Coordinates of C-alpha atoms in Angstrom, one line a residue:
M1 CA 84.2 -119.2 -90.7
T2 CA 86.8 -121.8 -90.9
A3 CA 86.5 -125.5 -90.0
T4 CA 89.2 -128.1 -90.5
T5 CA 90.4 -131.4 -89.1
H6 CA 93.2 -129.7 -87.1
W7 CA 93.1 -126.7 -84.9
L8 CA 96.3 -125.2 -86.2
A9 CA 95.0 -125.2 -89.8
T10 CA 91.7 -123.6 -88.6
G11 CA 93.7 -120.9 -86.8
A12 CA 95.8 -120.2 -90.0
G13 CA 92.7 -120.0 -92.2
Q14 CA 90.8 -117.8 -89.7
S15 CA 93.8 -115.5 -89.3
V16 CA 93.7 -114.8 -93.1
L17 CA 90.0 -114.0 -93.0
E18 CA 90.6 -111.7 -90.0
R19 CA 93.2 -109.8 -92.0
G20 CA 90.9 -109.2 -95.0
G21 CA 91.7 -112.3 -97.1
T22 CA 89.0 -114.3 -99.0
A23 CA 87.8 -117.8 -98.3
F24 CA 90.2 -118.9 -101.1
D25 CA 93.2 -117.2 -99.6
A26 CA 92.3 -118.8 -96.2
A27 CA 91.8 -122.2 -97.7
V28 CA 95.2 -122.3 -99.2
A29 CA 96.9 -121.2 -96.0
A30 CA 95.0 -123.8 -94.0
A31 CA 95.8 -126.5 -96.5
F32 CA 99.6 -125.9 -96.4
V33 CA 99.4 -126.1 -92.6
L34 CA 97.5 -129.5 -92.9
H35 CA 100.5 -130.8 -94.9
L36 CA 102.6 -130.2 -91.7
V37 CA 100.3 -131.0 -88.8
E38 CA 98.6 -134.1 -90.3
P39 CA 101.4 -135.7 -92.3
H40 CA 100.0 -139.1 -91.7
L41 CA 96.8 -138.1 -93.5
N42 CA 98.0 -135.9 -96.3
G43 CA 101.1 -134.3 -97.8
P44 CA 102.5 -132.2 -100.7
G45 CA 102.9 -135.4 -102.7
G46 CA 99.2 -136.2 -102.5
D47 CA 96.0 -135.0 -104.2
L48 CA 92.8 -133.2 -103.5
V49 CA 89.2 -132.5 -104.6
A50 CA 87.4 -129.3 -103.8
L51 CA 84.0 -127.8 -104.4
L52 CA 83.7 -124.0 -104.5
A53 CA 81.3 -121.2 -105.4
T54 CA 82.2 -117.5 -105.7
A55 CA 80.4 -114.4 -104.4
E56 CA 80.2 -113.2 -108.1
D57 CA 78.5 -116.4 -109.2
P58 CA 77.0 -118.0 -106.0
G59 CA 74.8 -120.4 -107.8
T60 CA 77.4 -122.2 -109.9
P61 CA 79.3 -125.0 -108.0
V62 CA 82.7 -125.7 -109.5
V63 CA 85.1 -128.6 -108.9
L64 CA 88.8 -127.9 -108.2
M65 CA 90.5 -131.0 -109.7
G66 CA 93.8 -131.8 -108.0
Q67 CA 93.9 -135.5 -108.8
G68 CA 97.0 -136.4 -110.8
P69 CA 96.9 -139.2 -113.4
A70 CA 98.8 -142.4 -113.7
P71 CA 102.4 -141.8 -115.0
A72 CA 103.2 -142.7 -118.6
G73 CA 105.2 -145.7 -117.4
A74 CA 102.3 -147.2 -115.3
T75 CA 101.3 -149.8 -117.8
L76 CA 99.6 -153.2 -117.1
E77 CA 102.5 -154.9 -118.7
R78 CA 105.0 -153.2 -116.3
Y79 CA 103.1 -154.1 -113.2
R80 CA 102.4 -157.6 -114.2
A81 CA 106.1 -158.1 -115.0
E82 CA 106.7 -157.1 -111.3
G83 CA 104.6 -160.2 -110.4
L84 CA 101.7 -158.1 -109.1
D85 CA 98.0 -158.9 -109.2
L86 CA 97.1 -155.7 -107.3
V87 CA 98.8 -152.2 -107.3
P88 CA 100.6 -152.1 -103.9
G89 CA 99.1 -150.0 -101.1
A90 CA 102.5 -148.5 -100.2
G91 CA 105.5 -147.6 -102.3
A92 CA 106.2 -145.5 -105.3
L93 CA 104.6 -147.9 -107.8
A94 CA 101.3 -146.7 -106.4
A95 CA 102.1 -143.0 -107.0
T96 CA 100.1 -140.8 -109.3
V97 CA 101.4 -137.4 -110.4
P98 CA 101.2 -135.2 -107.3
G99 CA 98.3 -132.9 -107.7
A100 CA 97.6 -131.1 -104.4
V101 CA 100.2 -128.3 -104.5
D102 CA 99.4 -127.3 -108.1
A103 CA 95.7 -127.3 -107.3
W104 CA 96.1 -125.1 -104.3
L105 CA 98.3 -122.7 -106.2
L106 CA 95.8 -122.7 -109.1
L107 CA 93.1 -121.7 -106.6
L108 CA 95.2 -118.9 -105.3
E109 CA 96.2 -117.7 -108.8
T110 CA 92.6 -117.6 -110.1
H111 CA 90.5 -116.7 -107.1
G112 CA 92.8 -115.5 -104.4
T113 CA 93.8 -111.9 -103.5
W114 CA 96.9 -112.4 -101.4
E115 CA 100.5 -112.8 -102.5
L116 CA 101.9 -116.3 -102.3
R117 CA 104.5 -115.1 -99.8
D118 CA 101.8 -113.9 -97.4
V119 CA 99.6 -117.0 -97.8
L120 CA 102.5 -119.2 -97.0
G121 CA 103.7 -117.2 -94.1
I122 CA 102.2 -119.4 -91.3
P123 CA 102.9 -122.8 -92.9
L124 CA 106.5 -121.7 -93.7
A125 CA 107.1 -120.6 -90.1
L126 CA 105.7 -123.9 -88.8
A127 CA 107.9 -125.9 -91.2
R128 CA 111.0 -124.0 -90.4
D129 CA 110.6 -123.2 -86.7
G130 CA 108.4 -126.2 -85.6
H131 CA 105.0 -127.1 -84.2
P132 CA 103.8 -129.5 -81.5
L133 CA 103.3 -133.0 -82.8
S134 CA 99.7 -134.3 -82.5
V135 CA 98.7 -137.7 -81.1
G136 CA 97.8 -139.0 -84.5
P137 CA 101.0 -138.6 -86.4
A138 CA 103.0 -139.5 -83.3
R139 CA 101.1 -142.8 -83.2
A140 CA 101.7 -143.4 -86.9
I141 CA 105.4 -142.7 -86.7
A142 CA 105.8 -145.0 -83.7
A143 CA 103.9 -147.8 -85.5
M144 CA 106.1 -147.4 -88.6
A145 CA 109.4 -146.9 -86.7
S146 CA 110.8 -150.4 -87.1
F147 CA 109.7 -150.5 -90.7
F148 CA 111.4 -147.2 -91.4
R149 CA 114.6 -148.4 -89.7
D150 CA 114.6 -151.8 -91.6
H151 CA 113.4 -150.7 -95.1
W152 CA 112.9 -146.9 -95.6
P153 CA 116.1 -145.3 -94.2
T154 CA 115.3 -141.9 -95.6
S155 CA 112.0 -141.9 -93.6
A156 CA 113.9 -143.0 -90.5
A157 CA 116.3 -140.1 -90.9
H158 CA 113.4 -137.6 -91.4
W159 CA 110.9 -138.8 -88.8
L160 CA 112.9 -140.5 -86.1
H161 CA 115.4 -139.2 -83.6
P162 CA 119.1 -139.9 -84.4
D163 CA 119.0 -142.8 -81.9
G164 CA 116.1 -144.3 -83.9
T165 CA 113.3 -143.6 -81.4
P166 CA 110.1 -141.9 -82.6
P167 CA 109.0 -138.4 -81.4
V168 CA 106.2 -138.2 -78.9
A169 CA 103.0 -136.2 -78.9
G170 CA 103.6 -132.7 -77.9
E171 CA 107.2 -132.6 -79.0
I172 CA 108.2 -129.7 -81.3
V173 CA 109.0 -131.0 -84.8
T174 CA 110.2 -129.2 -87.9
N175 CA 110.4 -130.0 -91.6
R176 CA 113.2 -127.8 -92.9
P177 CA 113.5 -129.5 -96.3
W178 CA 109.9 -128.7 -97.1
A179 CA 110.4 -125.2 -95.8
G180 CA 113.2 -124.9 -98.4
V181 CA 110.8 -126.0 -101.1
L182 CA 108.2 -123.4 -100.0
E183 CA 110.9 -120.7 -100.1
E184 CA 111.9 -121.7 -103.6
L185 CA 108.3 -121.4 -104.8
V186 CA 108.0 -117.9 -103.3
A187 CA 111.3 -117.0 -104.9
A188 CA 110.2 -118.2 -108.3
G189 CA 107.4 -115.7 -108.2
D190 CA 109.4 -112.9 -106.8
A191 CA 112.0 -113.4 -109.6
L192 CA 109.5 -111.9 -112.1
G193 CA 110.0 -108.5 -110.5
P194 CA 107.5 -105.8 -109.4
A195 CA 106.0 -105.3 -112.9
A196 CA 104.5 -108.8 -112.9
S197 CA 101.0 -109.3 -111.6
R198 CA 100.1 -111.3 -108.5
A199 CA 98.6 -114.1 -110.7
D200 CA 101.8 -114.2 -112.8
R201 CA 103.9 -114.7 -109.7
V202 CA 101.7 -117.6 -108.5
R203 CA 101.8 -119.1 -112.0
S204 CA 105.6 -118.9 -111.9
A205 CA 105.6 -120.9 -108.7
R206 CA 103.4 -123.5 -110.3
D207 CA 105.8 -123.8 -113.2
A208 CA 108.7 -124.1 -110.7
W209 CA 106.9 -126.9 -108.9
A210 CA 106.2 -128.9 -112.1
T211 CA 109.5 -128.5 -113.9
G212 CA 112.2 -127.6 -111.3
R213 CA 114.1 -129.2 -108.5
V214 CA 111.0 -131.0 -107.0
A215 CA 110.4 -132.9 -110.3
R216 CA 114.0 -133.8 -110.7
E217 CA 114.5 -135.1 -107.2
I218 CA 111.3 -137.2 -107.4
D219 CA 112.4 -138.7 -110.6
A220 CA 115.9 -139.6 -109.3
F221 CA 114.6 -140.9 -106.0
V222 CA 111.9 -143.4 -107.2
R223 CA 114.3 -145.1 -109.6
A224 CA 115.9 -146.9 -106.6
P225 CA 114.0 -150.0 -105.5
H226 CA 112.4 -149.9 -102.1
R227 CA 110.0 -152.0 -100.1
H228 CA 106.3 -152.0 -101.1
S229 CA 103.3 -153.4 -99.3
D230 CA 103.5 -156.7 -101.1
G231 CA 106.7 -157.4 -99.1
R232 CA 109.1 -156.9 -102.1
D233 CA 111.3 -154.2 -103.4
H234 CA 110.3 -152.3 -106.6
A235 CA 111.4 -149.1 -108.3
G236 CA 108.8 -146.5 -109.2
V237 CA 107.8 -145.3 -112.6
L238 CA 107.0 -141.6 -111.9
R239 CA 109.2 -139.3 -114.0
A240 CA 110.0 -135.6 -114.2
E241 CA 108.1 -135.5 -117.5
D242 CA 105.0 -136.7 -115.8
L243 CA 105.0 -133.8 -113.4
A244 CA 105.8 -131.3 -116.2
G245 CA 102.8 -132.5 -118.2
F246 CA 100.2 -132.1 -115.4
R247 CA 98.2 -129.1 -114.4
A248 CA 95.3 -129.0 -112.0
G249 CA 92.0 -127.6 -113.4
F250 CA 88.4 -126.6 -112.8
E251 CA 85.4 -128.8 -113.9
P252 CA 81.6 -128.6 -113.7
A253 CA 80.1 -130.3 -110.7
A254 CA 77.6 -133.2 -110.8
V255 CA 74.4 -132.1 -109.0
L256 CA 71.1 -133.5 -107.8
D257 CA 68.1 -131.8 -106.2
F258 CA 67.0 -133.4 -102.9
R259 CA 64.2 -132.1 -100.7
G260 CA 64.7 -128.5 -102.0
T261 CA 68.5 -128.5 -101.8
T262 CA 70.9 -128.9 -104.6
V263 CA 73.7 -131.2 -103.7
A264 CA 77.0 -130.7 -105.7
K265 CA 79.8 -133.3 -106.0
S266 CA 82.7 -134.1 -108.3
G267 CA 82.2 -135.9 -111.6
P268 CA 82.1 -139.8 -111.8
W269 CA 85.9 -140.0 -112.1
G270 CA 85.6 -139.8 -108.3
Q271 CA 83.1 -141.5 -106.0
G272 CA 81.1 -138.3 -105.3
P273 CA 78.1 -139.2 -107.5
A274 CA 77.5 -142.3 -105.3
L275 CA 76.1 -139.9 -102.7
L276 CA 73.8 -138.4 -105.3
A277 CA 72.7 -141.9 -106.3
A278 CA 71.9 -142.8 -102.7
L279 CA 69.9 -139.6 -102.3
A280 CA 67.9 -140.3 -105.5
I281 CA 67.0 -143.7 -104.2
L282 CA 65.9 -142.4 -100.8
E283 CA 64.3 -139.1 -101.8
P284 CA 60.6 -140.3 -102.1
L285 CA 60.6 -142.5 -99.0
D286 CA 58.8 -141.6 -95.8
D287 CA 60.8 -139.6 -93.4
A288 CA 60.7 -142.4 -90.9
L289 CA 62.8 -144.5 -93.2
L290 CA 65.4 -141.7 -93.5
D291 CA 66.2 -141.5 -89.8
P292 CA 69.7 -142.9 -89.2
S293 CA 69.0 -143.3 -85.5
T294 CA 66.4 -146.0 -85.9
A295 CA 66.6 -149.7 -87.1
D296 CA 64.3 -149.0 -90.0
G297 CA 66.3 -146.0 -91.1
A298 CA 69.7 -147.5 -90.6
H299 CA 68.7 -150.6 -92.6
T300 CA 67.2 -148.6 -95.5
I301 CA 70.1 -146.2 -95.7
A302 CA 72.7 -149.0 -95.6
E303 CA 70.9 -150.9 -98.3
A304 CA 70.7 -147.8 -100.5
M305 CA 74.4 -147.1 -100.1
K306 CA 75.2 -150.7 -101.1
L307 CA 73.3 -150.2 -104.3
A308 CA 75.0 -146.8 -105.0
L309 CA 78.5 -148.2 -104.2
A310 CA 77.9 -151.2 -106.4
D311 CA 77.2 -148.8 -109.3
R312 CA 80.3 -146.9 -108.3
E313 CA 82.3 -150.1 -108.7
A314 CA 80.7 -151.0 -112.0
W315 CA 80.5 -147.7 -113.8
F316 CA 82.6 -144.9 -112.2
G317 CA 86.0 -144.1 -113.7
D318 CA 88.0 -141.7 -115.7
D319 CA 87.0 -142.8 -119.2
G320 CA 84.7 -139.9 -120.0
D321 CA 81.8 -142.1 -120.9
V322 CA 80.0 -142.8 -117.6
P323 CA 76.2 -142.5 -118.2
L324 CA 75.7 -140.4 -115.1
E325 CA 72.4 -138.8 -116.3
R326 CA 70.8 -142.2 -116.5
L327 CA 72.4 -143.5 -113.3
L328 CA 70.8 -140.5 -111.4
S329 CA 67.5 -140.5 -113.3
P330 CA 64.2 -141.0 -111.3
G331 CA 63.4 -144.1 -113.3
Y332 CA 66.7 -145.8 -112.6
A333 CA 66.5 -144.8 -109.0
A334 CA 63.1 -146.3 -108.7
D335 CA 64.4 -149.6 -110.1
R336 CA 67.2 -149.6 -107.6
R337 CA 64.9 -148.7 -104.7
A338 CA 62.7 -151.7 -105.5
L339 CA 65.7 -153.9 -104.6
I340 CA 65.7 -152.8 -101.0
G341 CA 64.0 -155.6 -99.0
P342 CA 63.5 -156.4 -95.3
R343 CA 66.7 -158.4 -95.1
A344 CA 70.3 -157.2 -95.5
S345 CA 71.7 -158.0 -98.9
A346 CA 75.1 -159.8 -99.1
E347 CA 75.4 -159.4 -102.8
L348 CA 77.1 -156.8 -105.0
R349 CA 74.2 -155.7 -107.2
P350 CA 75.2 -153.0 -109.8
G351 CA 72.6 -151.9 -112.3
T352 CA 72.5 -153.2 -115.8
G353 CA 72.9 -151.2 -119.0
P354 CA 74.7 -150.9 -122.3
G355 CA 78.5 -150.4 -122.0
R356 CA 78.8 -151.4 -118.4
P357 CA 82.5 -152.3 -117.7
A358 CA 83.5 -155.7 -116.3
L359 CA 83.7 -156.5 -112.6
V360 CA 86.7 -158.2 -111.0
R361 CA 86.4 -161.3 -108.8
L362 CA 85.5 -160.2 -105.3
R363 CA 87.7 -161.3 -102.4
T364 CA 86.9 -161.2 -98.7
A365 CA 89.6 -160.4 -96.1
A366 CA 89.7 -164.0 -95.1
E367 CA 90.7 -164.9 -98.7
Y368 CA 93.5 -162.3 -98.7
A369 CA 96.2 -162.9 -96.1
A370 CA 96.8 -159.3 -95.2
G371 CA 93.3 -158.5 -94.2
V372 CA 91.8 -155.1 -94.2
A373 CA 90.4 -152.7 -91.5
G374 CA 86.9 -151.2 -91.7
V375 CA 86.7 -147.9 -89.9
G376 CA 88.5 -145.6 -92.3
E377 CA 91.3 -144.7 -89.9
P378 CA 95.0 -145.6 -90.3
T379 CA 95.7 -149.2 -89.5
I380 CA 99.0 -151.0 -89.2
E381 CA 99.3 -154.3 -91.1
S382 CA 101.8 -157.2 -90.6
T383 CA 103.6 -156.2 -93.8
G384 CA 104.5 -152.8 -92.4
D385 CA 101.7 -151.2 -94.4
L386 CA 100.0 -148.4 -92.5
R387 CA 97.0 -147.4 -94.4
G388 CA 96.4 -143.6 -94.3
D389 CA 93.4 -141.5 -94.2
T390 CA 92.5 -138.0 -95.1
C391 CA 92.0 -134.4 -94.0
H392 CA 89.2 -131.9 -94.7
L393 CA 88.7 -128.1 -94.6
D394 CA 85.8 -125.8 -95.1
V395 CA 85.9 -122.0 -95.4
V396 CA 83.3 -119.3 -96.0
D397 CA 83.8 -115.5 -96.0
R398 CA 81.7 -112.4 -95.4
W399 CA 81.2 -112.0 -99.2
G400 CA 79.8 -115.5 -99.8
N401 CA 82.9 -117.1 -101.3
I402 CA 82.9 -120.7 -100.0
V403 CA 85.0 -123.8 -100.5
A404 CA 85.0 -127.4 -99.2
A405 CA 88.2 -129.3 -99.8
T406 CA 89.4 -132.9 -99.1
P407 CA 93.2 -133.2 -99.4
S408 CA 94.8 -136.6 -99.0
G409 CA 97.7 -138.9 -100.0
G410 CA 101.4 -138.4 -99.6
W411 CA 101.1 -139.9 -96.1
L412 CA 104.3 -140.4 -94.2
Q413 CA 103.5 -144.1 -94.3
S414 CA 102.7 -144.2 -98.1
S415 CA 106.3 -144.3 -99.5
P416 CA 109.8 -143.4 -98.4
T417 CA 110.5 -139.7 -97.6
I418 CA 112.4 -137.9 -100.4
P419 CA 115.3 -136.4 -98.4
G420 CA 115.8 -133.1 -100.2
L421 CA 112.0 -132.4 -100.3
G422 CA 110.7 -133.5 -96.9
F423 CA 107.6 -135.3 -98.2
C424 CA 106.4 -138.6 -99.6
L425 CA 104.5 -139.6 -102.7
G426 CA 100.9 -140.7 -102.7
T427 CA 99.4 -144.1 -103.4
R428 CA 96.2 -143.3 -105.3
L429 CA 97.0 -145.9 -108.0
Q430 CA 96.0 -148.6 -105.6
M431 CA 92.5 -147.7 -106.5
T432 CA 93.0 -149.1 -110.0
W433 CA 92.7 -152.7 -111.1
L434 CA 95.3 -154.8 -113.0
E435 CA 92.5 -156.6 -114.9
E436 CA 91.6 -155.3 -118.3
G437 CA 88.1 -154.0 -119.1
T438 CA 87.0 -152.5 -115.7
A439 CA 85.9 -149.0 -115.1
T440 CA 89.2 -148.3 -113.3
T441 CA 91.8 -150.4 -115.0
L442 CA 95.3 -149.0 -114.6
T443 CA 95.9 -146.8 -117.7
P444 CA 98.7 -144.3 -118.2
G445 CA 97.3 -140.7 -118.3
R446 CA 94.0 -141.6 -116.5
R447 CA 93.1 -140.6 -113.0
P448 CA 92.3 -143.3 -110.5
R449 CA 88.8 -143.2 -109.1
T450 CA 89.4 -141.2 -106.0
T451 CA 87.5 -141.5 -102.7
L452 CA 88.0 -137.8 -102.0
T453 CA 84.5 -136.3 -102.1
P454 CA 83.6 -133.0 -100.5
T455 CA 80.1 -131.6 -100.8
L456 CA 78.6 -128.2 -101.6
L457 CA 74.9 -127.4 -100.9
L458 CA 72.9 -124.7 -102.7
R459 CA 69.4 -123.2 -102.4
D460 CA 67.7 -120.6 -104.4
G461 CA 70.7 -119.8 -106.5
H462 CA 73.2 -119.5 -103.6
A463 CA 75.7 -121.8 -102.1
V464 CA 74.7 -122.2 -98.5
A465 CA 77.0 -124.8 -97.0
A466 CA 80.2 -126.7 -97.5
L467 CA 81.1 -130.0 -95.8
G468 CA 83.1 -133.2 -95.9
T469 CA 85.1 -135.7 -93.9
P470 CA 88.1 -138.0 -94.0
G471 CA 87.3 -141.7 -94.2
G472 CA 88.1 -143.2 -97.6
D473 CA 85.2 -145.3 -98.9
Q474 CA 83.1 -144.1 -95.9
Q475 CA 83.2 -140.4 -96.8
D476 CA 80.0 -140.2 -98.7
Q477 CA 78.3 -142.7 -96.3
W478 CA 78.9 -140.4 -93.3
Q479 CA 78.0 -137.3 -95.2
L480 CA 74.7 -139.0 -96.2
L481 CA 73.8 -139.4 -92.5
Y482 CA 74.6 -135.8 -92.0
L483 CA 72.4 -134.7 -94.9
L484 CA 69.5 -136.8 -93.9
R485 CA 69.6 -135.5 -90.3
T486 CA 69.8 -131.9 -91.4
L487 CA 67.7 -131.7 -94.5
V488 CA 65.1 -134.2 -93.4
G489 CA 65.3 -134.4 -89.7
G490 CA 65.9 -130.7 -89.1
W491 CA 68.9 -131.2 -86.8
S492 CA 71.5 -128.5 -86.4
P493 CA 74.9 -129.0 -88.1
Q494 CA 76.6 -129.7 -84.8
Q495 CA 73.9 -132.1 -83.7
A496 CA 74.2 -134.0 -86.9
I497 CA 78.0 -134.2 -86.7
D498 CA 77.9 -135.5 -83.1
A499 CA 75.2 -138.1 -83.7
P500 CA 76.1 -141.9 -83.9
A501 CA 77.4 -143.0 -87.3
F502 CA 77.6 -146.3 -89.2
H503 CA 78.6 -147.5 -92.7
T504 CA 78.5 -150.6 -94.9
T505 CA 81.5 -152.6 -96.0
S506 CA 79.5 -154.7 -98.4
F507 CA 81.4 -153.6 -101.5
P508 CA 85.0 -153.8 -102.8
G509 CA 87.2 -151.4 -100.9
S510 CA 89.2 -148.8 -102.8
F511 CA 92.4 -149.4 -100.8
W512 CA 94.8 -152.3 -101.0
P513 CA 94.1 -155.2 -100.7
R514 CA 90.7 -154.3 -102.2
T515 CA 88.6 -156.8 -100.2
W516 CA 84.9 -156.7 -99.1
E517 CA 82.7 -158.0 -96.3
P518 CA 79.4 -159.3 -97.7
G519 CA 76.6 -157.8 -95.6
G520 CA 79.1 -155.9 -93.4
L521 CA 77.9 -153.0 -91.3
V522 CA 80.2 -151.0 -89.0
V523 CA 78.4 -149.1 -86.2
E524 CA 79.2 -146.9 -83.3
D525 CA 78.0 -148.5 -80.1
R526 CA 76.1 -145.3 -79.4
L527 CA 73.6 -146.3 -82.0
G528 CA 72.0 -148.3 -79.2
E529 CA 71.7 -151.9 -78.2
G530 CA 68.2 -152.3 -79.4
V531 CA 68.9 -150.8 -82.8
I532 CA 72.0 -152.9 -83.2
R533 CA 70.3 -156.1 -82.2
E534 CA 67.5 -155.4 -84.7
L535 CA 70.0 -154.8 -87.5
E536 CA 71.7 -158.1 -86.7
A537 CA 68.3 -159.8 -86.8
R538 CA 67.8 -158.4 -90.3
G539 CA 71.0 -160.1 -91.5
H540 CA 73.6 -157.3 -91.2
V541 CA 77.0 -158.6 -90.2
V542 CA 77.6 -155.9 -87.5
T543 CA 81.0 -154.8 -86.3
R544 CA 80.9 -152.5 -83.2
A545 CA 83.6 -149.9 -83.6
G546 CA 83.3 -148.1 -80.2
D547 CA 81.4 -144.9 -79.2
Q548 CA 83.3 -142.1 -80.9
V549 CA 85.3 -143.3 -83.9
L550 CA 83.4 -143.0 -87.2
G551 CA 83.7 -139.8 -89.2
R552 CA 85.5 -136.4 -88.8
L553 CA 83.0 -134.1 -90.5
T554 CA 83.4 -130.4 -90.6
T555 CA 81.1 -127.8 -92.2
V556 CA 80.6 -124.1 -92.7
G557 CA 77.7 -122.2 -94.2
R558 CA 76.1 -118.8 -94.9
D559 CA 72.6 -117.6 -95.0
P560 CA 72.5 -115.4 -98.1
A561 CA 69.4 -113.5 -96.9
T562 CA 71.1 -112.3 -93.6
G563 CA 74.8 -112.9 -94.2
V564 CA 74.9 -114.9 -91.0
L565 CA 77.7 -117.5 -91.0
H566 CA 77.8 -120.9 -89.2
A567 CA 80.4 -123.6 -88.7
A568 CA 80.7 -127.0 -86.9
A569 CA 83.5 -129.5 -86.3
N570 CA 83.9 -133.0 -85.0
A571 CA 85.1 -133.9 -81.5
R572 CA 85.9 -137.6 -82.4
A573 CA 89.6 -137.1 -83.1
M574 CA 89.9 -134.3 -80.4
Q575 CA 91.7 -131.9 -82.8
G576 CA 89.1 -130.8 -85.4
Y577 CA 88.1 -127.2 -84.8
A578 CA 85.6 -124.6 -86.1
A579 CA 86.1 -120.9 -85.6
G580 CA 84.9 -117.6 -86.9
R581 CA 83.2 -114.3 -86.1

């Protein structure tokens, strides 16, 4: 089974499975298609987090870490000298070392069975020969067109027609510079000759990515100042040496048992354990308080997420010293649970403890001129900043190999397109602070605290489901609703995905300009007039987002007793797709 946020990626992954490939071969093929068909949501210059389990060791969840760190030149002194109080949300100063491509190639090298040439067959053809442009990227390109023409001429040349007009949905578009990069990666492996192993050929492609033309052209391009989201021109600090020094890797997962299911997430250098913290808070409560479709349930769940995300802000970061065992312990969860009252909280209430990093001064959107949107989808700002979102893919095969991956960054609106490469750099450094002493202070060599947070579920020593969604800070909030509806309410995966969603905005956002809305709660109107009025009466500052807008969850799973597979996808964006047989 394959489920992704775009039907062409699902088709690519499923075609690999149909021809005997594993879930890992299929995931890599689907991911490289997502670079092309959702370029406003992810790209080769971005990053990823994945959770996986193998048929040989089905009870051990593993994290595939594709989050690059801050470049060596990304110092507080450098950014302050640029007159910045926040890392910009667009432009090369916000770029980490690109991590996605190396992570996908690492997965193929270590767990795949196909040659790189075969895995890249479909994405290479789509890049070279073209594919129909979807509504989402067409809308993003149109929104950015004047900005491209005025400030990012290389993006205008790449994404717009020669007369400066944007392409329309359904138009066939190509990315031949990126096709050339893919051909070079394949050639780097083939150059080893027939005596080399398949893994050696993939490893050679990884080396070519990190030390070859891609690294050199990135280095040369970002040295030229260009417009950032603060409205000024800056040069980037990413260098070829930064790319040469990074390799993706595998890490142990953070886990929590909830109602007979083990939930696996990334470590606390990402936001993933916030979902575990919310589950720990909610676990002993009556089922009636865990129903997202009721006023009691929505209130309780939102308040639990506020507490978990406050701890994310206070504790989580890439310093290797996050006290996660204590933050997920039953005693700590009980203390946090006791803070949930009948009224909505409008405070940021992280837990206390030794070694807790400092918090920055909180700012509302009204206090920051640019403002910020709240639904987790791309939003155009007056500065020309178009905030991007994310993709997701899940794959499971007949043998029980399973993977959930959330790739993001390198959006077409994140920084100027690098002409000879056909892609943009990511902006994950905007998730760091320029104040000293916080859990996520900008530090060369450290990863920013990513919002990318796929989930793996395990029972009785076997991985049984993979899931995730785009949505930035909302990813774990929407997944929490899914888990409560399936694990507690007994809903089917598709029912849970289709059900009305909501999320809180009562915490500092991870994306520039890092604002918050005290007591904020964004809801789909389908939650119901009565429920919404009751939430407002309890003090929630409710924003009605529309009927079908929050979340783009996909999931796949396998029953280890019968081998029966399942999958489900989201209809909200009208392009997610689940397939299998």
